[in-house]
Amino acid sequence: IKKISRSSNSKLLKMEEFFPESFRLDLIDERSAFFELYKEQQIWICKPSCSNQGRGIFLLKNPAAVNTLRAKLHSTEEYLLNKRVPYKAPQARIVQRYIHQPLLLEGKKFDVRSYLLIACTAPYVLFFAQGYIRLTCVNYDAASDDLTVHLTNQYMQKKNSLYSQLKDETVWRMEHFNSYVNEKFRKTNGLPKDWVFTVFTKRMQQIMLQCFLAAKHKLDRKLGYFDLIGCDFLIDENFKVWLLEMNANPALHTNCKVLRDIIPAVVYESL
């Protein structure tokens, strides 16, 4: 935020307006802050900071799980202090506050994968592409220990026994989502018509741009450099938009009908 505010006149969102509270476990100060802040009955999601496909993600749902994590991190640190030979440090992780009241589609949790194309870095040229909706196979239950209830990506959903028969129902086009919101939520929640393609899309773009501005000083500025970033958003039951993460290596599989339409177009248009 500090980096952007020096160089930008546009109105900035505060972090807490779009990013769930998160802590880096590889930084001692942030780690200590998390363990001090943690209270019983809270759920946090712990994930590796440079991975994909839901690998290595687990939920912290009670004090016992948090204490186990703390002991594990402590023993790793002790090991590093006592051992002088080169040692590969464990993968950096973050803990992120779990959003308890996600908006549900037909009882199922979902998130939105959209795309940010950094088409050029000298000069900077950015493009946005609408993506698709990723739903779980089974109905949402915050208390469930089944990760396929909590994580919506296709790789994780494949682990659910119902996936093979529900595969095509786990991905929706944005048009389908827009019609559903118009029909089911527009009146009761006082939303403008086509909320998905107006308010929501604008907020996604605003968040993507702000994240880009915060990171652009790290990008190599060379002609011919580009990157396609997959951005994952979650909408809560108050229609607040949260950025969950940004992926530098977004999945481009076409294992169901909607993806066979969307993914080739995204790749083609990127190139």
Short mmCIF file of C-alpha atoms in Angstrom, two decimals:
data_model
loop_
_atom_site.label_atom_id
_atom_site.label_comp_id
_atom_site.label_asym_id
_atom_site.label_seq_id
_atom_site.Cartn_x
_atom_site.Cartn_y
_atom_site.Cartn_z
CA ILE A 1 0.00 0.00 0.00
CA LYS A 2 2.83 2.39 0.90
CA LYS A 3 4.60 1.70 -2.39
CA ILE A 4 1.49 2.49 -4.41
CA SER A 5 0.32 5.57 -2.53
CA ARG A 6 3.56 7.35 -3.37
CA SER A 7 3.12 6.78 -7.09
CA SER A 8 -0.63 6.77 -7.61
CA ASN A 9 -3.40 9.30 -7.24
CA SER A 10 -6.25 6.80 -7.56
CA LYS A 11 -8.31 5.83 -4.53
CA LEU A 12 -6.75 2.80 -2.91
CA LEU A 13 -8.54 0.01 -1.12
CA LYS A 14 -7.24 -0.83 2.34
CA MET A 15 -5.87 -4.38 2.63
CA GLU A 16 -8.63 -5.43 5.04
CA GLU A 17 -11.23 -4.37 2.46
CA PHE A 18 -10.26 -7.15 0.06
CA PHE A 19 -7.67 -9.52 1.57
CA PRO A 20 -8.43 -11.89 4.48
CA GLU A 21 -6.09 -11.32 7.43
CA SER A 22 -2.91 -13.28 6.69
CA PHE A 23 0.44 -13.97 8.35
CA ARG A 24 3.71 -15.30 6.95
CA LEU A 25 4.99 -18.17 9.07
CA ASP A 26 8.57 -17.76 7.83
CA LEU A 27 8.79 -14.31 9.50
CA ILE A 28 9.18 -14.57 13.28
CA ASP A 29 7.27 -11.34 14.04
CA GLU A 30 4.28 -12.33 11.90
CA ARG A 31 4.32 -15.87 13.25
CA SER A 32 4.30 -14.66 16.86
CA ALA A 33 1.52 -12.18 16.06
CA PHE A 34 -0.61 -15.02 14.67
CA PHE A 35 -0.09 -17.29 17.70
CA GLU A 36 -0.97 -14.41 20.03
CA LEU A 37 -4.05 -13.50 18.01
CA TYR A 38 -5.41 -17.04 17.60
CA LYS A 39 -8.56 -17.77 19.59
CA GLU A 40 -10.50 -20.98 20.04
CA GLN A 41 -13.45 -21.56 17.66
CA GLN A 42 -11.69 -19.78 14.81
CA ILE A 43 -10.76 -21.48 11.54
CA TRP A 44 -7.60 -20.51 9.69
CA ILE A 45 -6.32 -21.97 6.44
CA CYS A 46 -2.62 -22.77 6.19
CA LYS A 47 -1.08 -22.95 2.74
CA PRO A 48 2.35 -23.05 1.08
CA SER A 49 3.16 -19.69 -0.50
CA CYS A 50 4.50 -21.06 -3.81
CA SER A 51 2.46 -24.08 -4.76
CA ASN A 52 -0.65 -24.96 -6.71
CA GLN A 53 -3.45 -27.52 -7.04
CA GLY A 54 -4.27 -27.24 -3.33
CA ARG A 55 -1.15 -29.22 -2.41
CA GLY A 56 -0.02 -28.91 1.21
CA ILE A 57 -3.10 -26.96 2.35
CA PHE A 58 -4.71 -27.79 5.69
CA LEU A 59 -7.18 -26.16 8.06
CA LEU A 60 -6.38 -25.07 11.61
CA LYS A 61 -9.68 -25.64 13.40
CA ASN A 62 -8.73 -25.98 17.08
CA PRO A 63 -6.00 -25.14 19.60
CA ALA A 64 -4.48 -28.65 19.32
CA ALA A 65 -3.82 -28.17 15.58
CA VAL A 66 -2.33 -24.72 16.22
CA ASN A 67 -0.08 -26.07 18.99
CA THR A 68 1.11 -28.88 16.73
CA LEU A 69 1.99 -26.36 14.04
CA ARG A 70 3.81 -24.15 16.55
CA ALA A 71 5.84 -27.11 17.88
CA LYS A 72 6.74 -28.19 14.36
CA LEU A 73 7.95 -24.72 13.40
CA HIS A 74 9.91 -24.44 16.66
CA SER A 75 11.65 -27.81 16.21
CA THR A 76 12.60 -26.90 12.63
CA GLU A 77 14.14 -23.66 13.85
CA GLU A 78 16.09 -25.45 16.60
CA TYR A 79 17.38 -27.91 14.03
CA LEU A 80 18.59 -25.08 11.81
CA LEU A 81 20.35 -23.36 14.71
CA ASN A 82 22.17 -26.51 15.85
CA LYS A 83 23.12 -27.86 12.45
CA ARG A 84 25.85 -26.13 10.54
CA VAL A 85 25.66 -28.18 7.39
CA PRO A 86 23.49 -26.76 4.57
CA TYR A 87 19.87 -27.60 5.20
CA LYS A 88 16.90 -27.04 2.96
CA ALA A 89 14.45 -24.87 4.89
CA PRO A 90 10.81 -26.00 4.87
CA GLN A 91 8.53 -24.41 2.32
CA ALA A 92 7.37 -20.91 3.29
CA ARG A 93 3.74 -20.88 4.39
CA ILE A 94 1.04 -18.40 5.23
CA VAL A 95 -1.97 -18.68 7.51
CA GLN A 96 -5.06 -16.88 6.31
CA ARG A 97 -8.29 -16.21 8.18
CA TYR A 98 -10.98 -18.53 6.83
CA ILE A 99 -14.10 -16.80 5.48
CA HIS A 100 -16.96 -18.52 7.32
CA GLN A 101 -19.98 -17.19 5.49
CA PRO A 102 -19.24 -17.61 1.80
CA LEU A 103 -22.02 -16.98 -0.69
CA LEU A 104 -23.36 -20.38 -1.78
CA LEU A 105 -24.67 -21.47 -5.17
CA GLU A 106 -27.28 -24.19 -4.72
CA GLY A 107 -25.78 -24.92 -1.31
CA LYS A 108 -22.25 -25.27 -2.63
CA LYS A 109 -19.14 -23.20 -1.93
CA PHE A 110 -17.53 -21.58 -4.96
CA ASP A 111 -14.83 -19.15 -5.98
CA VAL A 112 -14.06 -17.21 -9.15
CA ARG A 113 -10.96 -17.66 -11.29
CA SER A 114 -10.28 -14.63 -13.50
CA TYR A 115 -7.17 -13.60 -15.37
CA LEU A 116 -4.70 -10.74 -15.35
CA LEU A 117 -2.41 -10.64 -18.37
CA ILE A 118 0.73 -8.57 -17.92
CA ALA A 119 1.18 -8.26 -21.66
CA CYS A 120 4.27 -6.06 -21.60
CA THR A 121 6.59 -4.55 -18.97
CA ALA A 122 8.31 -1.91 -21.11
CA PRO A 123 5.92 -0.05 -21.16
CA TYR A 124 3.43 -1.70 -18.80
CA VAL A 125 0.36 -3.06 -20.59
CA LEU A 126 -2.31 -4.98 -18.65
CA PHE A 127 -5.41 -6.85 -19.73
CA PHE A 128 -8.25 -8.42 -17.77
CA ALA A 129 -10.19 -11.53 -18.82
CA GLN A 130 -13.34 -12.93 -17.24
CA GLY A 131 -12.80 -16.48 -16.15
CA TYR A 132 -15.20 -19.00 -14.67
CA ILE A 133 -16.86 -20.19 -11.46
CA ARG A 134 -15.45 -23.21 -9.60
CA LEU A 135 -17.88 -25.09 -7.36
CA THR A 136 -17.49 -27.96 -4.93
CA CYS A 137 -19.18 -31.32 -5.56
CA VAL A 138 -20.92 -31.41 -2.19
CA ASN A 139 -22.85 -28.95 -0.05
CA TYR A 140 -20.98 -26.55 2.21
CA ASP A 141 -20.50 -27.36 5.88
CA ALA A 142 -18.03 -25.16 7.77
CA ALA A 143 -17.48 -27.91 10.37
CA SER A 144 -16.52 -30.58 7.83
CA ASP A 145 -13.00 -32.04 7.90
CA ASP A 146 -13.26 -32.95 4.21
CA LEU A 147 -11.01 -30.56 2.28
CA THR A 148 -13.12 -30.99 -0.88
CA VAL A 149 -15.87 -29.08 0.98
CA HIS A 150 -13.55 -26.10 1.54
CA LEU A 151 -11.28 -25.96 -1.53
CA THR A 152 -12.91 -25.47 -4.91
CA ASN A 153 -10.11 -26.08 -7.41
CA GLN A 154 -10.52 -28.94 -9.88
CA TYR A 155 -7.47 -30.81 -8.64
CA MET A 156 -8.98 -31.00 -5.17
CA GLN A 157 -12.51 -31.78 -6.41
CA LYS A 158 -11.18 -34.79 -8.34
CA LYS A 159 -10.47 -36.40 -4.97
CA ASN A 160 -14.20 -36.43 -4.21
CA SER A 161 -15.96 -39.70 -5.16
CA LEU A 162 -18.81 -37.74 -6.77
CA TYR A 163 -16.52 -35.79 -9.12
CA SER A 164 -16.76 -38.12 -12.13
CA GLN A 165 -20.56 -37.82 -12.29
CA LEU A 166 -20.72 -34.11 -11.35
CA LYS A 167 -17.66 -32.91 -13.27
CA ASP A 168 -19.53 -30.61 -15.66
CA GLU A 169 -21.51 -29.07 -12.79
CA THR A 170 -18.36 -27.98 -10.91
CA VAL A 171 -17.60 -25.21 -13.44
CA TRP A 172 -19.99 -22.45 -14.50
CA ARG A 173 -19.61 -19.77 -17.14
CA MET A 174 -19.74 -16.20 -15.88
CA GLU A 175 -22.97 -15.70 -17.88
CA HIS A 176 -24.61 -18.56 -15.96
CA PHE A 177 -23.41 -17.06 -12.67
CA ASN A 178 -24.71 -13.61 -13.67
CA SER A 179 -28.19 -15.01 -14.52
CA TYR A 180 -28.26 -16.95 -11.24
CA VAL A 181 -27.38 -13.84 -9.17
CA ASN A 182 -29.98 -11.78 -11.07
CA GLU A 183 -32.64 -14.39 -10.41
CA LYS A 184 -31.87 -15.50 -6.83
CA PHE A 185 -30.20 -12.58 -5.09
CA ARG A 186 -30.91 -9.35 -6.93
CA LYS A 187 -34.17 -8.40 -5.23
CA THR A 188 -33.49 -9.82 -1.77
CA ASN A 189 -30.03 -8.23 -1.57
CA GLY A 190 -30.84 -5.01 -3.40
CA LEU A 191 -28.20 -5.60 -6.08
CA PRO A 192 -28.05 -3.70 -9.37
CA LYS A 193 -28.97 -5.67 -12.49
CA ASP A 194 -26.04 -7.71 -13.83
CA TRP A 195 -24.05 -7.22 -10.60
CA VAL A 196 -21.55 -9.83 -11.82
CA PHE A 197 -20.60 -7.89 -14.96
CA THR A 198 -20.72 -4.43 -13.36
CA VAL A 199 -19.91 -4.06 -9.65
CA PHE A 200 -18.11 -7.39 -9.21
CA THR A 201 -16.04 -7.13 -12.39
CA LYS A 202 -15.00 -3.57 -11.56
CA ARG A 203 -13.94 -4.63 -8.04
CA MET A 204 -11.88 -7.55 -9.41
CA GLN A 205 -10.11 -5.18 -11.80
CA GLN A 206 -9.50 -2.64 -9.02
CA ILE A 207 -7.94 -5.32 -6.78
CA MET A 208 -5.81 -6.79 -9.59
CA LEU A 209 -4.50 -3.35 -10.54
CA GLN A 210 -3.63 -2.53 -6.94
CA CYS A 211 -1.74 -5.85 -6.52
CA PHE A 212 0.10 -5.25 -9.80
CA LEU A 213 1.14 -1.75 -8.70
CA ALA A 214 2.42 -3.15 -5.40
CA ALA A 215 4.58 -5.75 -7.16
CA LYS A 216 5.64 -4.01 -10.37
CA HIS A 217 8.99 -2.86 -8.93
CA LYS A 218 9.94 -6.56 -8.74
CA LEU A 219 9.19 -7.27 -12.40
CA ASP A 220 11.96 -7.42 -14.96
CA ARG A 221 11.31 -4.58 -17.38
CA LYS A 222 12.24 -6.14 -20.69
CA LEU A 223 10.51 -6.09 -24.04
CA GLY A 224 8.89 -9.44 -24.76
CA TYR A 225 8.26 -10.35 -21.13
CA PHE A 226 4.66 -11.26 -20.29
CA ASP A 227 2.79 -13.36 -17.76
CA LEU A 228 -0.72 -14.72 -17.37
CA ILE A 229 -1.84 -14.61 -13.72
CA GLY A 230 -4.82 -16.57 -12.39
CA CYS A 231 -6.63 -14.57 -9.69
CA ASP A 232 -8.98 -16.30 -7.26
CA PHE A 233 -11.81 -14.36 -5.64
CA LEU A 234 -14.37 -15.38 -3.05
CA ILE A 235 -17.70 -13.60 -2.50
CA ASP A 236 -19.20 -13.73 0.99
CA GLU A 237 -22.90 -13.74 1.82
CA ASN A 238 -22.85 -9.92 2.13
CA PHE A 239 -21.53 -9.74 -1.45
CA LYS A 240 -18.14 -8.53 -0.27
CA VAL A 241 -15.36 -9.53 -2.67
CA TRP A 242 -12.20 -11.13 -1.25
CA LEU A 243 -8.96 -11.90 -3.08
CA LEU A 244 -7.76 -15.34 -1.95
CA GLU A 245 -4.58 -15.58 -4.00
CA MET A 246 -2.86 -14.88 -7.31
CA ASN A 247 -1.27 -17.72 -9.25
CA ALA A 248 1.68 -17.27 -11.59
CA ASN A 249 1.08 -20.72 -13.09
CA PRO A 250 -2.70 -21.03 -13.54
CA ALA A 251 -4.13 -24.41 -14.53
CA LEU A 252 -5.00 -24.60 -18.23
CA HIS A 253 -6.67 -28.01 -18.21
CA THR A 254 -9.81 -28.52 -20.28
CA ASN A 255 -11.32 -31.45 -18.44
CA CYS A 256 -14.95 -30.30 -18.60
CA LYS A 257 -17.26 -28.67 -21.11
CA VAL A 258 -17.08 -25.05 -19.90
CA LEU A 259 -13.28 -25.15 -19.64
CA ARG A 260 -13.01 -26.50 -23.19
CA ASP A 261 -14.69 -23.28 -24.33
CA ILE A 262 -12.94 -20.82 -22.01
CA ILE A 263 -9.32 -21.93 -21.61
CA PRO A 264 -8.29 -22.13 -25.31
CA ALA A 265 -9.75 -18.63 -25.85
CA VAL A 266 -7.78 -17.23 -22.87
CA VAL A 267 -4.55 -18.80 -24.15
CA TYR A 268 -5.17 -17.73 -27.75
CA GLU A 269 -6.03 -14.17 -26.76
CA SER A 270 -2.98 -13.98 -24.46
CA LEU A 271 -0.68 -14.95 -27.33
#
